[in-house]
Short mmCIF file of C-alpha atoms and ligand atoms in Angstrom, two decimals:
data_model
loop_
_atom_site.label_atom_id
_atom_site.label_comp_id
_atom_site.label_asym_id
_atom_site.label_seq_id
_atom_site.Cartn_x
_atom_site.Cartn_y
_atom_site.Cartn_z
CA MET E 417 43.68 40.27 -34.36
CA ASP E 418 41.89 36.92 -34.11
CA TYR E 419 39.86 36.32 -30.98
CA ILE E 420 38.80 32.97 -29.57
CA LEU E 421 36.26 34.51 -27.21
CA GLN E 422 34.54 37.89 -27.30
CA THR E 423 31.78 38.88 -24.94
CA ASN E 424 29.53 41.81 -25.64
CA ASN E 425 27.66 43.62 -22.87
CA LEU E 426 27.22 40.38 -21.00
CA THR E 427 24.98 40.61 -17.95
CA LYS E 428 24.02 37.96 -15.42
CA LYS E 429 21.53 38.51 -12.64
CA TYR E 430 20.84 36.12 -9.77
CA LYS E 431 17.37 37.37 -8.76
CA SER E 432 18.00 41.06 -8.05
CA PHE E 433 21.78 40.63 -7.62
CA GLN E 434 23.80 41.61 -10.67
CA ALA E 435 26.89 39.36 -10.82
CA LEU E 436 27.98 40.58 -14.30
CA SER E 437 27.20 44.05 -15.62
CA GLY E 438 27.63 44.73 -19.34
CA LEU E 439 30.91 42.85 -19.43
CA SER E 440 32.90 42.97 -22.65
CA MET E 441 36.06 40.91 -22.91
CA ASN E 442 38.30 39.83 -25.77
CA VAL E 443 40.54 36.80 -25.56
CA PRO E 444 43.10 36.82 -28.38
CA LYS E 445 44.01 33.59 -30.15
CA GLY E 446 47.27 32.19 -28.74
CA SER E 447 47.14 34.24 -25.55
CA ILE E 448 47.33 33.33 -21.90
CA TYR E 449 44.56 35.61 -20.71
CA GLY E 450 44.67 36.40 -17.01
CA PHE E 451 41.19 37.16 -15.72
CA VAL E 452 41.90 39.11 -12.58
CA GLY E 453 39.53 40.05 -9.78
CA LYS E 454 38.74 39.72 -6.10
CA ASN E 455 36.69 36.83 -4.79
CA GLY E 456 33.09 37.55 -5.72
CA ALA E 457 34.02 39.82 -8.65
CA GLY E 458 32.18 37.60 -11.16
CA LYS E 459 34.96 35.49 -12.70
CA THR E 460 33.35 32.07 -12.20
CA THR E 461 29.99 33.43 -13.36
CA LEU E 462 31.56 34.51 -16.66
CA ILE E 463 33.22 31.12 -17.04
CA ARG E 464 29.96 29.28 -16.32
CA LEU E 465 28.25 31.32 -19.03
CA ILE E 466 30.82 30.59 -21.70
CA CYS E 467 30.84 26.88 -20.76
CA GLY E 468 27.05 26.80 -21.19
CA LEU E 469 26.46 25.87 -17.53
CA GLN E 470 24.26 28.96 -17.18
CA GLU E 471 22.51 31.36 -19.57
CA PRO E 472 23.25 35.12 -19.70
CA THR E 473 20.46 37.49 -18.56
CA SER E 474 21.34 39.77 -21.50
CA GLY E 475 24.20 40.45 -23.87
CA ASP E 476 25.96 37.82 -25.92
CA PHE E 477 29.31 36.26 -26.70
CA THR E 478 31.06 34.55 -29.56
CA LEU E 479 33.27 31.50 -29.29
CA TYR E 480 35.43 30.98 -32.39
CA GLY E 481 33.18 33.59 -34.02
CA ILE E 482 29.96 31.63 -33.31
CA ARG E 483 27.33 33.48 -31.25
CA ASN E 484 26.08 31.82 -28.08
CA ASP E 485 22.48 31.73 -29.35
CA SER E 486 23.46 29.83 -32.53
CA LYS E 487 22.97 26.05 -32.58
CA ASP E 488 26.59 25.75 -33.78
CA ILE E 489 27.82 26.95 -30.39
CA ILE E 490 27.91 23.23 -29.42
CA LYS E 491 30.57 22.67 -32.10
CA SER E 492 32.59 25.62 -30.79
CA ARG E 493 32.37 24.27 -27.26
CA ARG E 494 33.87 20.98 -28.45
CA ARG E 495 37.03 22.92 -29.22
CA MET E 496 37.21 24.15 -25.66
CA GLY E 497 38.16 22.36 -22.43
CA ALA E 498 37.46 23.71 -18.96
CA VAL E 499 38.18 23.07 -15.32
CA VAL E 500 35.58 25.07 -13.41
CA GLU E 501 35.74 25.23 -9.60
CA THR E 502 36.78 21.68 -8.56
CA PRO E 503 38.01 19.29 -11.28
CA SER E 504 35.42 16.68 -12.25
CA ILE E 505 37.25 13.45 -11.52
CA TYR E 506 36.21 10.04 -10.22
CA LEU E 507 38.03 9.66 -6.92
CA ASP E 508 37.83 5.83 -6.93
CA MET E 509 39.57 5.57 -10.31
CA THR E 510 43.22 5.89 -11.31
CA ALA E 511 44.40 8.71 -13.55
CA GLU E 512 44.35 6.40 -16.56
CA GLU E 513 40.83 5.11 -15.78
CA ASN E 514 39.58 8.69 -15.33
CA LEU E 515 40.95 9.69 -18.71
CA LYS E 516 39.57 6.60 -20.46
CA GLN E 517 36.18 7.36 -18.92
CA GLN E 518 36.30 10.84 -20.44
CA TYR E 519 37.30 9.40 -23.84
CA LEU E 520 34.22 7.14 -23.65
CA ILE E 521 31.96 10.08 -22.69
CA LEU E 522 33.29 12.07 -25.67
CA GLY E 523 32.95 9.05 -27.95
CA LEU E 524 36.62 9.23 -28.98
CA PRO E 525 37.55 6.32 -31.24
CA SER E 526 40.61 5.01 -29.38
CA PHE E 527 42.63 5.28 -26.17
CA ASP E 528 45.87 5.76 -28.12
CA ASP E 529 46.53 9.26 -26.77
CA VAL E 530 45.84 8.47 -23.11
CA GLN E 531 49.48 7.78 -22.16
CA ASP E 532 50.70 10.89 -24.01
CA LEU E 533 48.16 13.00 -22.19
CA LEU E 534 49.13 11.55 -18.82
CA LYS E 535 52.78 12.29 -19.62
CA LEU E 536 51.94 15.81 -20.70
CA VAL E 537 50.43 16.61 -17.27
CA GLY E 538 53.13 14.67 -15.39
CA LEU E 539 50.90 11.83 -14.18
CA GLU E 540 52.41 8.98 -16.25
CA ASN E 541 53.88 7.25 -13.20
CA THR E 542 50.83 7.19 -10.95
CA GLY E 543 49.99 3.56 -11.85
CA LYS E 544 47.29 2.01 -9.66
CA LYS E 545 47.05 4.97 -7.30
CA LYS E 546 43.47 6.17 -7.03
CA ALA E 547 42.69 9.84 -7.54
CA LYS E 548 41.43 10.14 -3.96
CA ASN E 549 45.04 9.63 -2.84
CA PHE E 550 46.40 12.34 -5.15
CA SER E 551 47.69 15.68 -3.91
CA LEU E 552 45.57 18.70 -4.80
CA GLY E 553 48.09 19.61 -7.54
CA MET E 554 47.84 16.12 -9.04
CA LYS E 555 44.04 16.32 -8.97
CA GLN E 556 44.18 19.68 -10.70
CA ARG E 557 46.51 18.32 -13.38
CA LEU E 558 44.27 15.29 -13.88
CA GLY E 559 41.36 17.74 -14.27
CA ILE E 560 43.38 19.49 -16.99
CA ALA E 561 44.19 16.17 -18.72
CA ILE E 562 40.46 15.38 -18.76
CA ALA E 563 39.72 18.85 -20.15
CA LEU E 564 42.34 18.21 -22.85
CA ALA E 565 40.73 14.99 -24.07
CA GLY E 566 39.43 15.66 -27.56
CA GLU E 567 42.32 18.06 -28.22
CA PRO E 568 40.71 21.42 -27.57
CA ASP E 569 42.66 24.52 -28.55
CA PHE E 570 41.08 26.72 -25.87
CA LEU E 571 41.49 25.84 -22.20
CA VAL E 572 39.59 27.61 -19.44
CA LEU E 573 40.94 27.26 -15.92
CA ASP E 574 39.07 28.69 -12.95
CA GLU E 575 41.53 29.56 -10.15
CA PRO E 576 43.93 26.70 -11.05
CA VAL E 577 46.52 27.49 -8.37
CA ASN E 578 44.11 28.10 -5.52
CA GLY E 579 45.19 26.05 -2.50
CA LEU E 580 48.27 24.55 -4.17
CA ASP E 581 51.57 24.30 -2.33
CA PRO E 582 54.62 26.08 -3.81
CA GLN E 583 55.72 23.01 -5.79
CA GLY E 584 52.18 22.49 -7.08
CA ILE E 585 52.10 26.13 -8.21
CA VAL E 586 55.39 25.78 -10.13
CA GLU E 587 54.20 22.54 -11.80
CA MET E 588 50.90 24.16 -12.78
CA ARG E 589 52.72 27.21 -14.20
CA GLU E 590 55.07 25.04 -16.24
CA LEU E 591 52.18 22.95 -17.56
CA ILE E 592 50.19 26.01 -18.63
CA LEU E 593 53.22 27.53 -20.37
CA LYS E 594 53.96 24.23 -22.11
CA LEU E 595 50.37 23.89 -23.36
CA ASN E 596 50.43 27.42 -24.66
CA ARG E 597 53.89 27.39 -26.25
CA GLU E 598 54.16 23.82 -27.52
CA ARG E 599 50.55 23.06 -28.34
CA GLN E 600 49.41 26.60 -29.23
CA ILE E 601 46.51 26.31 -26.78
CA THR E 602 44.86 29.60 -25.85
CA VAL E 603 44.36 29.69 -22.08
CA LEU E 604 41.94 31.72 -20.04
CA ILE E 605 42.88 31.64 -16.35
CA SER E 606 40.89 33.29 -13.62
CA SER E 607 42.82 34.14 -10.52
CA HIS E 608 43.03 36.51 -7.61
CA ILE E 609 46.73 35.66 -7.13
CA LEU E 610 48.30 38.48 -9.08
CA ASP E 611 51.95 37.63 -8.58
CA GLU E 612 51.41 34.18 -10.07
CA LEU E 613 49.34 35.44 -12.99
CA SER E 614 51.97 38.03 -13.88
CA ARG E 615 54.46 35.16 -14.47
CA LEU E 616 52.21 33.66 -17.13
CA ALA E 617 49.79 36.05 -18.71
CA THR E 618 50.24 37.68 -22.09
CA HIS E 619 46.97 39.59 -21.68
CA TYR E 620 44.85 40.71 -18.75
CA GLY E 621 41.22 41.49 -18.10
CA ILE E 622 40.61 43.18 -14.77
CA ILE E 623 37.08 42.68 -13.39
CA ASP E 624 35.54 44.32 -10.35
CA ASN E 625 31.93 44.03 -9.15
CA GLY E 626 30.91 42.41 -12.45
CA HIS E 627 32.42 45.22 -14.55
CA MET E 628 35.42 44.95 -16.88
CA VAL E 629 37.63 47.71 -15.50
CA LYS E 630 40.49 47.31 -17.97
CA GLU E 631 41.79 44.97 -20.63
CA LEU E 632 45.42 45.24 -21.63
CA SER E 633 48.33 43.19 -22.91
CA ALA E 634 51.34 42.32 -20.78
CA LYS E 635 53.37 44.64 -23.02
CA GLU E 636 50.97 47.49 -22.30
CA LEU E 637 51.17 46.68 -18.61
CA ASP E 638 54.97 46.76 -18.78
CA ALA E 639 54.85 50.13 -20.50
CA ALA E 640 52.39 51.45 -17.92
CA CYS E 641 54.55 50.11 -15.12
CA ARG E 642 57.97 50.89 -16.47
CA LYS E 643 60.65 50.61 -13.88
CA CYS E 644 62.15 53.98 -13.15
CA VAL E 645 64.32 55.77 -10.68
CA ARG E 646 62.61 58.71 -8.98
CA LEU E 647 65.15 61.44 -8.28
CA GLU E 648 64.68 64.35 -5.94
CA VAL E 649 67.11 67.15 -6.76
CA THR E 650 67.51 70.85 -5.95
CA ASN E 651 67.00 71.88 -9.55
CA THR E 652 65.26 69.80 -12.22
CA SER E 653 66.29 72.20 -15.04
CA ALA E 654 69.91 71.33 -14.34
CA LEU E 655 68.96 67.63 -14.11
CA ALA E 656 67.20 67.87 -17.50
CA ARG E 657 70.31 69.40 -19.11
CA VAL E 658 72.52 66.65 -17.70
CA LEU E 659 70.16 63.81 -18.70
CA ASP E 660 69.75 65.31 -22.19
CA SER E 661 73.52 65.35 -22.59
CA MET E 662 73.57 61.66 -21.53
CA ASN E 663 70.71 60.80 -23.88
CA ILE E 664 68.65 59.36 -21.02
CA GLU E 665 64.83 59.35 -21.06
CA TYR E 666 63.12 61.14 -18.16
CA LYS E 667 59.95 62.86 -17.05
CA ILE E 668 59.89 65.98 -14.90
CA ILE E 669 57.27 65.56 -12.16
CA SER E 670 57.80 68.86 -10.26
CA ASP E 671 60.49 71.55 -9.64
CA THR E 672 62.46 69.04 -7.60
CA ILE E 673 61.31 65.58 -8.73
CA ALA E 674 61.91 63.66 -11.94
CA ASP E 675 61.50 60.03 -13.04
CA VAL E 676 64.41 58.56 -15.00
CA PHE E 677 63.67 55.58 -17.24
CA ALA E 678 67.07 53.95 -17.46
CA LYS E 679 69.79 52.48 -15.33
CA VAL E 680 71.91 55.44 -14.33
CA ASN E 681 75.53 55.49 -13.37
CA VAL E 682 75.06 57.25 -10.05
CA THR E 683 78.65 58.51 -9.73
CA ARG E 684 78.66 59.96 -13.26
CA LEU E 685 75.26 61.54 -12.74
CA THR E 686 76.06 63.14 -9.38
CA THR E 687 79.43 64.45 -10.69
CA ALA E 688 77.71 66.01 -13.70
CA LEU E 689 75.00 67.48 -11.45
CA THR E 690 77.57 68.92 -9.03
CA ASN E 691 79.16 70.71 -11.99
CA GLU E 692 75.71 72.26 -12.60
CA ASN E 693 75.36 73.25 -8.91
CA CYS E 694 72.55 70.72 -8.45
CA GLU E 695 72.36 68.34 -5.48
CA VAL E 696 70.68 64.92 -5.37
CA LEU E 697 68.40 64.86 -2.31
CA SER E 698 67.00 61.32 -2.73
CA MET E 699 66.86 58.43 -5.16
CA LEU E 700 64.21 55.70 -5.15
CA GLU E 701 63.70 52.79 -7.50
CA LYS E 702 60.02 52.42 -8.47
CA ASP E 703 58.72 49.08 -9.70
CA GLU E 704 55.00 49.22 -10.29
CA SER E 705 53.88 45.63 -10.60
CA LEU E 706 50.57 44.14 -11.71
CA GLU E 707 49.51 44.37 -8.09
CA SER E 708 50.01 48.11 -7.75
CA PHE E 709 48.50 48.67 -11.20
CA TYR E 710 45.50 46.62 -10.11
CA ILE E 711 45.17 48.57 -6.86
CA SER E 712 45.41 51.87 -8.76
CA LEU E 713 42.42 50.71 -10.84
CA VAL E 714 40.14 49.01 -8.35
CA GLY E 715 41.53 50.09 -4.98
CA GLY E 716 42.85 47.87 -2.18
CA GLY E 717 41.01 46.30 0.67
CA GLY E 718 40.06 43.12 -1.20
CA ASN E 719 41.83 39.83 -1.50
CA ALA E 720 43.20 40.22 -5.00
P1 ADP X 978 34.42 35.01 -8.43
O1 ADP X 978 34.58 33.78 -9.27
O2 ADP X 978 35.07 36.22 -9.03
O3 ADP X 978 34.89 34.79 -7.03
P2 ADP X 978 31.58 34.54 -8.69
O4 ADP X 978 31.28 34.64 -10.14
O5 ADP X 978 31.64 33.17 -8.10
O6 ADP X 978 32.87 35.38 -8.33
O7 ADP X 978 30.45 35.33 -7.90
C1 ADP X 978 30.08 36.66 -8.24
C2 ADP X 978 28.93 37.09 -7.32
O8 ADP X 978 27.76 36.41 -7.66
C3 ADP X 978 29.22 36.80 -5.86
O9 ADP X 978 28.73 37.87 -5.07
C4 ADP X 978 28.43 35.54 -5.59
O10 ADP X 978 28.02 35.48 -4.25
C5 ADP X 978 27.24 35.70 -6.53
N1 ADP X 978 26.72 34.41 -7.00
C6 ADP X 978 27.41 33.46 -7.67
N2 ADP X 978 26.62 32.41 -7.97
C7 ADP X 978 25.39 32.70 -7.46
C8 ADP X 978 24.12 32.01 -7.45
N3 ADP X 978 23.97 30.81 -8.02
N4 ADP X 978 23.08 32.62 -6.81
C9 ADP X 978 23.22 33.84 -6.27
N5 ADP X 978 24.39 34.56 -6.25
C10 ADP X 978 25.45 33.98 -6.82
#
Protein backbone atom coordinates (compact mmCIF):
# COMPACT_ATOMS: atom_id res chain seq x y z
CA MET A 1 0.00 0.00 0.00
CA ASP A 2 1.17 3.55 -0.75
CA TYR A 3 1.23 5.95 2.18
CA ILE A 4 1.16 9.73 2.01
CA LEU A 5 2.19 10.13 5.63
CA GLN A 6 3.95 7.73 7.99
CA THR A 7 5.14 8.68 11.43
CA ASN A 8 7.64 6.59 13.31
CA ASN A 9 7.91 6.71 17.09
CA LEU A 10 7.08 10.40 17.07
CA THR A 11 7.41 12.11 20.43
CA LYS A 12 6.73 15.70 21.43
CA LYS A 13 7.44 17.11 24.85
CA TYR A 14 6.36 20.52 26.11
CA LYS A 15 8.89 20.94 28.96
CA SER A 16 8.24 17.85 31.07
CA PHE A 17 4.76 17.19 29.60
CA GLN A 18 4.71 14.50 26.92
CA ALA A 19 2.00 15.41 24.40
CA LEU A 20 2.95 12.63 21.92
CA SER A 21 4.56 9.36 22.99
CA GLY A 22 6.19 7.17 20.33
CA LEU A 23 3.31 7.72 17.95
CA SER A 24 3.29 5.71 14.73
CA MET A 25 0.59 6.39 12.17
CA ASN A 26 0.10 5.47 8.54
CA VAL A 27 -2.14 7.48 6.23
CA PRO A 28 -2.85 5.51 3.04
CA LYS A 29 -2.95 7.31 -0.30
CA GLY A 30 -6.54 8.05 -1.31
CA SER A 31 -7.95 7.59 2.18
CA ILE A 32 -10.07 9.77 4.41
CA TYR A 33 -8.17 9.15 7.62
CA GLY A 34 -10.14 9.90 10.77
CA PHE A 35 -7.79 10.85 13.58
CA VAL A 36 -9.89 10.20 16.64
CA GLY A 37 -9.25 11.24 20.23
CA LYS A 38 -10.52 13.23 23.18
CA ASN A 39 -9.66 16.90 23.57
CA GLY A 40 -6.06 17.04 24.74
CA ALA A 41 -5.17 13.61 23.26
CA GLY A 42 -2.46 15.13 21.04
CA LYS A 43 -4.18 15.46 17.64
CA THR A 44 -3.31 19.11 16.99
CA THR A 45 0.25 18.53 18.20
CA LEU A 46 0.71 15.80 15.58
CA ILE A 47 -0.75 18.05 12.90
CA ARG A 48 1.51 20.95 13.90
CA LEU A 49 4.53 18.66 13.58
CA ILE A 50 3.68 17.43 10.11
CA CYS A 51 2.91 20.98 8.95
CA GLY A 52 6.35 22.07 10.19
CA LEU A 53 4.88 24.51 12.73
CA GLN A 54 6.80 22.68 15.48
CA GLU A 55 9.70 20.22 15.61
CA PRO A 56 9.40 16.70 17.09
CA THR A 57 11.36 15.98 20.29
CA SER A 58 12.30 12.58 18.85
CA GLY A 59 11.16 10.14 16.20
CA ASP A 60 10.54 11.05 12.59
CA PHE A 61 7.98 11.02 9.81
CA THR A 62 7.85 10.80 6.06
CA LEU A 63 5.60 12.84 3.80
CA TYR A 64 5.35 11.39 0.30
CA GLY A 65 8.29 9.20 1.32
CA ILE A 66 10.51 12.19 2.22
CA ARG A 67 11.83 12.24 5.80
CA ASN A 68 11.12 15.32 7.90
CA ASP A 69 14.84 16.02 8.40
CA SER A 70 15.51 16.10 4.63
CA LYS A 71 15.68 19.48 2.91
CA ASP A 72 13.22 18.13 0.33
CA ILE A 73 10.49 18.06 2.98
CA ILE A 74 9.64 21.60 1.81
CA LYS A 75 8.72 20.20 -1.62
CA SER A 76 6.54 17.54 0.00
CA ARG A 77 4.80 20.17 2.09
CA ARG A 78 3.91 22.08 -1.09
CA ARG A 79 1.75 19.08 -2.03
CA MET A 80 -0.16 19.38 1.21
CA GLY A 81 -2.78 21.91 2.36
CA ALA A 82 -3.89 22.34 5.95
CA VAL A 83 -6.45 24.11 8.08
CA VAL A 84 -5.09 23.97 11.63
CA GLU A 85 -7.18 25.28 14.51
CA THR A 86 -8.87 28.43 13.10
CA PRO A 87 -8.68 29.02 9.32
CA SER A 88 -6.16 31.71 8.36
CA ILE A 89 -8.33 34.20 6.52
CA TYR A 90 -8.36 37.98 6.25
CA LEU A 91 -11.66 39.05 7.77
CA ASP A 92 -11.76 42.40 5.94
CA MET A 93 -11.50 40.74 2.53
CA THR A 94 -14.06 38.93 0.38
CA ALA A 95 -13.70 35.23 -0.39
CA GLU A 96 -12.25 36.04 -3.80
CA GLU A 97 -9.76 38.57 -2.39
CA ASN A 98 -8.68 36.06 0.27
CA LEU A 99 -8.00 33.42 -2.36
CA LYS A 100 -6.15 35.83 -4.65
CA GLN A 101 -4.00 36.86 -1.68
CA GLN A 102 -3.07 33.21 -1.13
CA TYR A 103 -2.25 32.80 -4.84
CA LEU A 104 0.11 35.79 -4.54
CA ILE A 105 1.74 34.34 -1.40
CA LEU A 106 2.31 31.03 -3.20
CA GLY A 107 3.56 32.83 -6.31
CA LEU A 108 0.98 31.12 -8.53
CA PRO A 109 1.16 32.44 -12.09
CA SER A 110 -2.51 33.34 -12.63
CA PHE A 111 -5.86 33.73 -10.92
CA ASP A 112 -7.58 31.52 -13.51
CA ASP A 113 -8.61 28.84 -11.00
CA VAL A 114 -9.97 31.19 -8.35
CA GLN A 115 -13.61 31.01 -9.49
CA ASP A 116 -13.46 27.22 -9.84
CA LEU A 117 -12.10 26.91 -6.35
CA LEU A 118 -14.78 29.20 -4.94
CA LYS A 119 -17.40 27.10 -6.70
CA LEU A 120 -15.87 23.89 -5.39
CA VAL A 121 -16.32 25.04 -1.79
CA GLY A 122 -19.74 26.60 -2.46
CA LEU A 123 -18.68 30.25 -2.04
CA GLU A 124 -19.08 31.40 -5.66
CA ASN A 125 -22.05 33.64 -4.83
CA THR A 126 -20.63 35.55 -1.89
CA GLY A 127 -19.72 38.60 -4.03
CA LYS A 128 -18.66 41.64 -2.01
CA LYS A 129 -19.48 40.09 1.35
CA LYS A 130 -16.48 40.30 3.66
CA ALA A 131 -15.28 37.18 5.44
CA LYS A 132 -16.05 38.74 8.83
CA ASN A 133 -19.74 38.48 7.91
CA PHE A 134 -19.52 34.79 6.94
CA SER A 135 -21.01 32.00 9.01
CA LEU A 136 -18.52 29.71 10.74
CA GLY A 137 -19.19 27.05 8.08
CA MET A 138 -18.43 29.54 5.29
CA LYS A 139 -15.22 30.60 7.04
CA GLN A 140 -14.19 26.97 7.36
CA ARG A 141 -14.89 26.35 3.67
CA LEU A 142 -12.94 29.47 2.72
CA GLY A 143 -10.08 28.11 4.86
CA ILE A 144 -10.26 24.89 2.84
CA ALA A 145 -10.30 26.82 -0.47
CA ILE A 146 -7.15 28.65 0.67
CA ALA A 147 -5.55 25.35 1.67
CA LEU A 148 -6.42 23.99 -1.79
CA ALA A 149 -4.65 26.81 -3.65
CA GLY A 150 -1.67 25.26 -5.41
CA GLU A 151 -3.61 22.00 -5.94
CA PRO A 152 -2.35 19.88 -3.06
CA ASP A 153 -3.28 16.20 -3.07
CA PHE A 154 -3.16 15.87 0.71
CA LEU A 155 -5.48 17.94 2.88
CA VAL A 156 -5.18 18.11 6.65
CA LEU A 157 -8.18 19.39 8.59
CA ASP A 158 -8.04 19.92 12.32
CA GLU A 159 -11.53 19.51 13.85
CA PRO A 160 -13.30 20.86 10.73
CA VAL A 161 -16.84 20.42 12.05
CA ASN A 162 -16.23 21.79 15.52
CA GLY A 163 -18.86 24.41 16.33
CA LEU A 164 -20.72 24.07 13.01
CA ASP A 165 -24.51 23.98 12.90
CA PRO A 166 -26.21 20.89 11.39
CA GLN A 167 -26.34 22.40 7.90
CA GLY A 168 -22.69 23.45 8.13
CA ILE A 169 -21.78 19.89 9.15
CA VAL A 170 -23.60 18.40 6.15
CA GLU A 171 -21.94 20.90 3.76
CA MET A 172 -18.52 20.16 5.21
CA ARG A 173 -19.10 16.41 4.91
CA GLU A 174 -20.20 16.72 1.28
CA LEU A 175 -17.21 18.90 0.45
CA ILE A 176 -14.73 16.48 2.01
CA LEU A 177 -16.30 13.52 0.19
CA LYS A 178 -16.25 15.44 -3.10
CA LEU A 179 -12.58 16.37 -2.70
CA ASN A 180 -11.70 12.78 -1.93
CA ARG A 181 -13.82 11.09 -4.61
CA GLU A 182 -13.65 13.57 -7.48
CA ARG A 183 -10.20 15.04 -6.97
CA GLN A 184 -8.52 12.01 -5.38
CA ILE A 185 -7.34 14.14 -2.47
CA THR A 186 -6.19 12.19 0.58
CA VAL A 187 -7.71 13.78 3.68
CA LEU A 188 -6.57 13.59 7.29
CA ILE A 189 -9.30 14.82 9.62
CA SER A 190 -8.90 15.11 13.35
CA SER A 191 -12.10 15.00 15.33
CA HIS A 192 -13.61 14.04 18.62
CA ILE A 193 -17.08 13.81 17.00
CA LEU A 194 -17.20 10.11 16.28
CA ASP A 195 -20.61 9.88 14.70
CA GLU A 196 -19.64 12.45 12.06
CA LEU A 197 -16.26 10.85 11.37
CA SER A 198 -17.85 7.45 10.89
CA ARG A 199 -19.87 8.88 7.96
CA LEU A 200 -16.69 9.83 6.14
CA ALA A 201 -13.63 7.92 7.16
CA THR A 202 -12.14 5.03 5.22
CA HIS A 203 -9.43 4.57 7.87
CA TYR A 204 -9.06 5.44 11.53
CA GLY A 205 -6.26 6.17 13.94
CA ILE A 206 -7.34 6.23 17.57
CA ILE A 207 -5.11 8.32 19.84
CA ASP A 208 -5.24 8.59 23.61
CA ASN A 209 -2.83 10.45 25.89
CA GLY A 210 -0.37 10.87 23.02
CA HIS A 211 -0.35 7.13 22.19
CA MET A 212 -1.72 5.50 19.04
CA VAL A 213 -4.11 2.97 20.53
CA LYS A 214 -5.29 1.42 17.27
CA GLU A 215 -5.18 1.98 13.53
CA LEU A 216 -7.73 0.21 11.39
CA SER A 217 -9.69 0.55 8.17
CA ALA A 218 -13.43 1.20 8.08
CA LYS A 219 -13.81 -2.33 6.70
CA GLU A 220 -11.94 -3.75 9.69
CA LEU A 221 -14.09 -1.64 11.99
CA ASP A 222 -17.22 -2.98 10.29
CA ALA A 223 -15.99 -6.54 10.73
CA ALA A 224 -15.13 -5.87 14.38
CA CYS A 225 -18.54 -4.28 14.92
CA ARG A 226 -20.69 -6.58 12.86
CA LYS A 227 -24.34 -6.16 13.55
CA CYS A 228 -25.74 -9.24 15.17
CA VAL A 229 -28.75 -10.50 17.03
CA ARG A 230 -27.97 -11.81 20.50
CA LEU A 231 -30.30 -14.69 21.34
CA GLU A 232 -30.90 -16.12 24.75
CA VAL A 233 -32.34 -19.63 24.52
CA THR A 234 -32.84 -22.61 26.82
CA ASN A 235 -30.46 -24.78 24.83
CA THR A 236 -27.73 -23.49 22.49
CA SER A 237 -26.97 -27.00 21.13
CA ALA A 238 -30.48 -27.10 19.71
CA LEU A 239 -30.05 -23.55 18.42
CA ALA A 240 -26.78 -24.53 16.73
CA ARG A 241 -28.48 -27.47 14.96
CA VAL A 242 -31.29 -25.24 13.72
CA LEU A 243 -28.97 -22.45 12.54
CA ASP A 244 -26.69 -24.98 10.81
CA SER A 245 -29.69 -26.37 8.95
CA MET A 246 -30.57 -22.79 7.88
CA ASN A 247 -26.96 -22.07 6.88
CA ILE A 248 -26.80 -19.06 9.18
CA GLU A 249 -23.53 -17.85 10.75
CA TYR A 250 -23.46 -17.71 14.56
CA LYS A 251 -21.20 -17.76 17.58
CA ILE A 252 -22.05 -19.56 20.80
CA ILE A 253 -21.27 -17.30 23.77
CA SER A 254 -22.48 -19.55 26.64
CA ASP A 255 -24.89 -22.47 27.33
CA THR A 256 -27.82 -20.12 26.79
CA ILE A 257 -26.50 -17.23 24.68
CA ALA A 258 -25.47 -17.03 21.03
CA ASP A 259 -24.82 -14.21 18.55
CA VAL A 260 -26.38 -14.63 15.12
CA PHE A 261 -24.80 -12.72 12.23
CA ALA A 262 -27.70 -12.48 9.82
CA LYS A 263 -31.22 -11.23 9.55
CA VAL A 264 -33.34 -14.05 10.89
CA ASN A 265 -36.92 -14.85 10.13
CA VAL A 266 -38.12 -14.90 13.73
CA THR A 267 -41.25 -17.00 13.09
CA ARG A 268 -39.31 -19.64 11.16
CA LEU A 269 -36.58 -19.74 13.75
CA THR A 270 -38.89 -20.03 16.77
CA THR A 271 -40.98 -22.74 15.03
CA ALA A 272 -37.84 -24.73 14.25
CA LEU A 273 -36.59 -24.25 17.83
CA THR A 274 -39.94 -25.35 19.30
CA ASN A 275 -39.62 -28.57 17.29
CA GLU A 276 -36.25 -29.06 19.06
CA ASN A 277 -37.82 -28.33 22.49
CA CYS A 278 -35.84 -25.09 22.75
CA GLU A 279 -37.39 -21.80 23.88
CA VAL A 280 -36.27 -18.27 22.96
CA LEU A 281 -35.93 -16.29 26.20
CA SER A 282 -34.77 -12.97 24.69
CA MET A 283 -33.59 -11.40 21.47
CA LEU A 284 -31.54 -8.20 21.21
CA GLU A 285 -30.08 -6.46 18.19
CA LYS A 286 -26.48 -5.38 18.82
CA ASP A 287 -24.98 -2.56 16.76
CA GLU A 288 -21.50 -1.75 17.95
CA SER A 289 -20.64 1.58 16.38
CA LEU A 290 -17.35 3.47 16.18
CA GLU A 291 -18.31 5.04 19.48
CA SER A 292 -18.64 1.79 21.41
CA PHE A 293 -15.53 0.42 19.70
CA TYR A 294 -13.68 3.56 20.76
CA ILE A 295 -14.95 3.27 24.33
CA SER A 296 -13.94 -0.40 24.45
CA LEU A 297 -10.40 0.71 23.56
CA VAL A 298 -9.87 3.88 25.55
CA GLY A 299 -12.73 3.86 28.05
CA GLY A 300 -15.48 6.46 28.49
CA GLY A 301 -15.49 9.53 30.64
CA GLY A 302 -13.94 11.82 28.03
CA ASN A 303 -15.53 13.98 25.41
CA ALA A 304 -14.84 11.82 22.38
P1 LIG B 1 -5.97 17.74 20.86
O1 LIG B 1 -5.75 18.41 19.54
O2 LIG B 1 -6.12 16.24 20.74
O3 LIG B 1 -7.12 18.33 21.62
P2 LIG B 1 -3.44 18.93 21.63
O4 LIG B 1 -2.45 18.35 20.70
O5 LIG B 1 -3.92 20.33 21.36
O6 LIG B 1 -4.67 17.93 21.78
O7 LIG B 1 -2.84 18.92 23.09
C1 LIG B 1 -2.25 17.75 23.66
C2 LIG B 1 -1.74 18.11 25.05
O8 LIG B 1 -0.60 18.94 24.94
C3 LIG B 1 -2.76 18.86 25.89
O9 LIG B 1 -2.67 18.40 27.23
C4 LIG B 1 -2.31 20.29 25.78
O10 LIG B 1 -2.65 21.01 26.95
C5 LIG B 1 -0.80 20.15 25.67
N1 LIG B 1 -0.20 21.25 24.87
C6 LIG B 1 -0.51 21.58 23.60
N2 LIG B 1 0.25 22.62 23.18
C7 LIG B 1 1.05 22.95 24.23
C8 LIG B 1 2.06 23.95 24.42
N3 LIG B 1 2.40 24.81 23.46
N4 LIG B 1 2.67 24.00 25.65
C9 LIG B 1 2.34 23.13 26.62
N5 LIG B 1 1.40 22.16 26.50
C10 LIG B 1 0.76 22.08 25.33
